[in-house]
Coordinates of C-alpha atoms in Angstrom, one line a residue:
M3 CA 23.0 -27.1 31.2
R4 CA 19.8 -28.8 29.6
Y5 CA 20.0 -26.4 26.9
L6 CA 23.6 -27.5 25.9
K7 CA 22.9 -30.9 25.9
L8 CA 19.8 -30.4 23.6
A9 CA 22.0 -28.1 21.5
S10 CA 24.5 -30.9 20.9
L11 CA 22.0 -33.5 20.8
T12 CA 20.3 -31.5 17.7
A13 CA 23.4 -30.9 16.2
A14 CA 24.7 -34.5 16.3
T15 CA 21.3 -35.6 14.7
L16 CA 21.6 -33.3 12.0
A17 CA 25.1 -34.0 11.3
A18 CA 24.3 -37.9 11.2
T19 CA 21.5 -37.1 8.7
L20 CA 23.4 -35.3 6.4
S21 CA 26.3 -37.7 6.4
L22 CA 23.7 -40.7 5.4
G23 CA 22.4 -38.3 2.5
L24 CA 18.9 -38.8 4.0
L25 CA 17.8 -35.2 3.6
A26 CA 19.1 -35.3 0.0
S27 CA 17.4 -38.4 -1.2
S28 CA 14.2 -37.7 0.6
P29 CA 11.0 -38.1 -1.5
S30 CA 10.0 -34.8 -3.3
F31 CA 6.5 -33.7 -4.2
S32 CA 6.6 -32.6 -7.6
Q33 CA 4.5 -32.6 -10.6
A34 CA 4.4 -36.1 -12.8
T35 CA 6.4 -35.9 -15.7
Q36 CA 3.8 -37.5 -17.9
P37 CA 0.4 -35.9 -18.5
A38 CA -2.6 -37.6 -17.1
T39 CA -5.0 -36.4 -20.0
G40 CA -3.2 -38.3 -22.6
G41 CA -0.9 -36.5 -24.8
K42 CA -0.9 -32.7 -24.7
M43 CA 0.3 -30.6 -21.5
A44 CA -1.7 -27.6 -21.2
P45 CA 0.6 -24.2 -21.1
P46 CA 1.7 -23.0 -17.7
P47 CA -0.4 -20.2 -16.4
A48 CA 0.9 -16.6 -17.6
A49 CA 1.6 -15.8 -13.8
A50 CA 4.2 -18.6 -13.5
T51 CA 6.1 -17.6 -16.8
A52 CA 5.9 -13.7 -16.1
P53 CA 9.1 -12.3 -14.6
K54 CA 9.3 -11.4 -10.8
A55 CA 9.1 -7.6 -11.9
D56 CA 5.8 -7.8 -13.7
L57 CA 4.2 -9.5 -10.4
K58 CA 4.5 -6.2 -8.5
M59 CA 1.4 -4.2 -8.5
A60 CA 1.8 -0.6 -10.2
P61 CA 0.7 2.1 -8.1
A62 CA -2.8 3.4 -8.9
P63 CA -2.6 6.8 -10.9
K64 CA -3.2 9.6 -8.5
A65 CA -6.3 11.5 -9.2
E66 CA -6.0 15.2 -10.0
L67 CA -5.4 17.1 -6.9
I68 CA -7.5 20.5 -6.5
D69 CA -5.6 23.4 -5.3
I70 CA -7.3 25.2 -2.4
N71 CA -5.7 28.5 -3.4
S72 CA -7.1 28.7 -6.7
A73 CA -10.0 26.3 -7.1
S74 CA -13.5 27.5 -7.9
A75 CA -16.6 27.1 -5.6
D76 CA -17.8 24.2 -8.2
Q77 CA -14.4 22.6 -8.0
L78 CA -14.4 22.7 -4.3
K79 CA -17.9 21.3 -4.3
S80 CA -17.0 18.3 -6.2
I81 CA -14.9 16.9 -3.4
K82 CA -16.9 14.4 -1.3
G83 CA -17.4 16.1 2.3
I84 CA -17.3 19.7 0.7
G85 CA -20.6 21.5 0.3
D86 CA -21.8 25.3 -0.3
A87 CA -20.9 26.3 3.1
Y88 CA -17.3 24.5 3.3
S89 CA -16.3 26.0 -0.4
A90 CA -17.3 29.3 0.7
A91 CA -15.4 29.2 3.9
I92 CA -12.5 27.8 2.1
I93 CA -12.4 30.6 -0.6
K94 CA -12.9 33.3 1.9
G95 CA -9.9 31.9 4.0
R96 CA -7.3 32.2 1.4
P97 CA -4.3 32.1 0.9
Y98 CA -3.0 29.1 2.3
K99 CA 0.6 28.1 3.3
G100 CA -0.5 24.5 3.6
K101 CA -3.3 22.3 3.3
D102 CA -3.5 21.6 7.1
D103 CA -4.4 25.3 7.3
L104 CA -7.9 24.3 6.8
V105 CA -8.0 22.9 10.2
N106 CA -5.2 25.2 11.8
K107 CA -7.8 28.3 10.9
K108 CA -10.8 26.2 11.6
I109 CA -12.3 26.4 8.3
V110 CA -13.2 22.5 8.3
P111 CA -13.5 20.0 11.1
E112 CA -10.5 17.4 11.4
K113 CA -12.8 14.8 10.4
T114 CA -13.7 16.4 7.1
Y115 CA -10.3 17.3 6.6
A116 CA -9.0 13.4 7.0
E117 CA -11.5 12.6 4.3
I118 CA -10.4 15.2 1.8
K119 CA -6.5 15.8 2.5
D120 CA -5.4 13.2 -0.3
K121 CA -7.8 15.1 -2.6
I122 CA -6.3 18.6 -2.3
I123 CA -3.1 20.7 -2.4
A124 CA -2.2 24.2 -1.4
K125 CA -0.1 25.6 -4.2
Q126 CA 2.0 28.7 -3.7
K127 CA 2.7 31.4 -6.1

């Protein structure tokens, strides 16, 4: 019952406010029409004039992925977290159906795989 009284009171207040035009004529906070620095106005910032489509961030270009089925030992070592032992183990365990085979076949630990998974790919022939 209290909810209905509150809702009807709110609706009545809103209707009265709109009928009197109080919301439409309320003071607005906008910029002054005359420049304060005497004469010339500065141009608007570039972001204010740019279309909305330009404001979206472009996706970062993807780094070159290294194919674990065909990469050389030096290419594998260039990946942060992969050293001599892991690169030799990766080459020895070829071919891979997917890059997650590195963890499934226990070539590299999950922590290392989590760090390199965005830098590798396992292409099929």
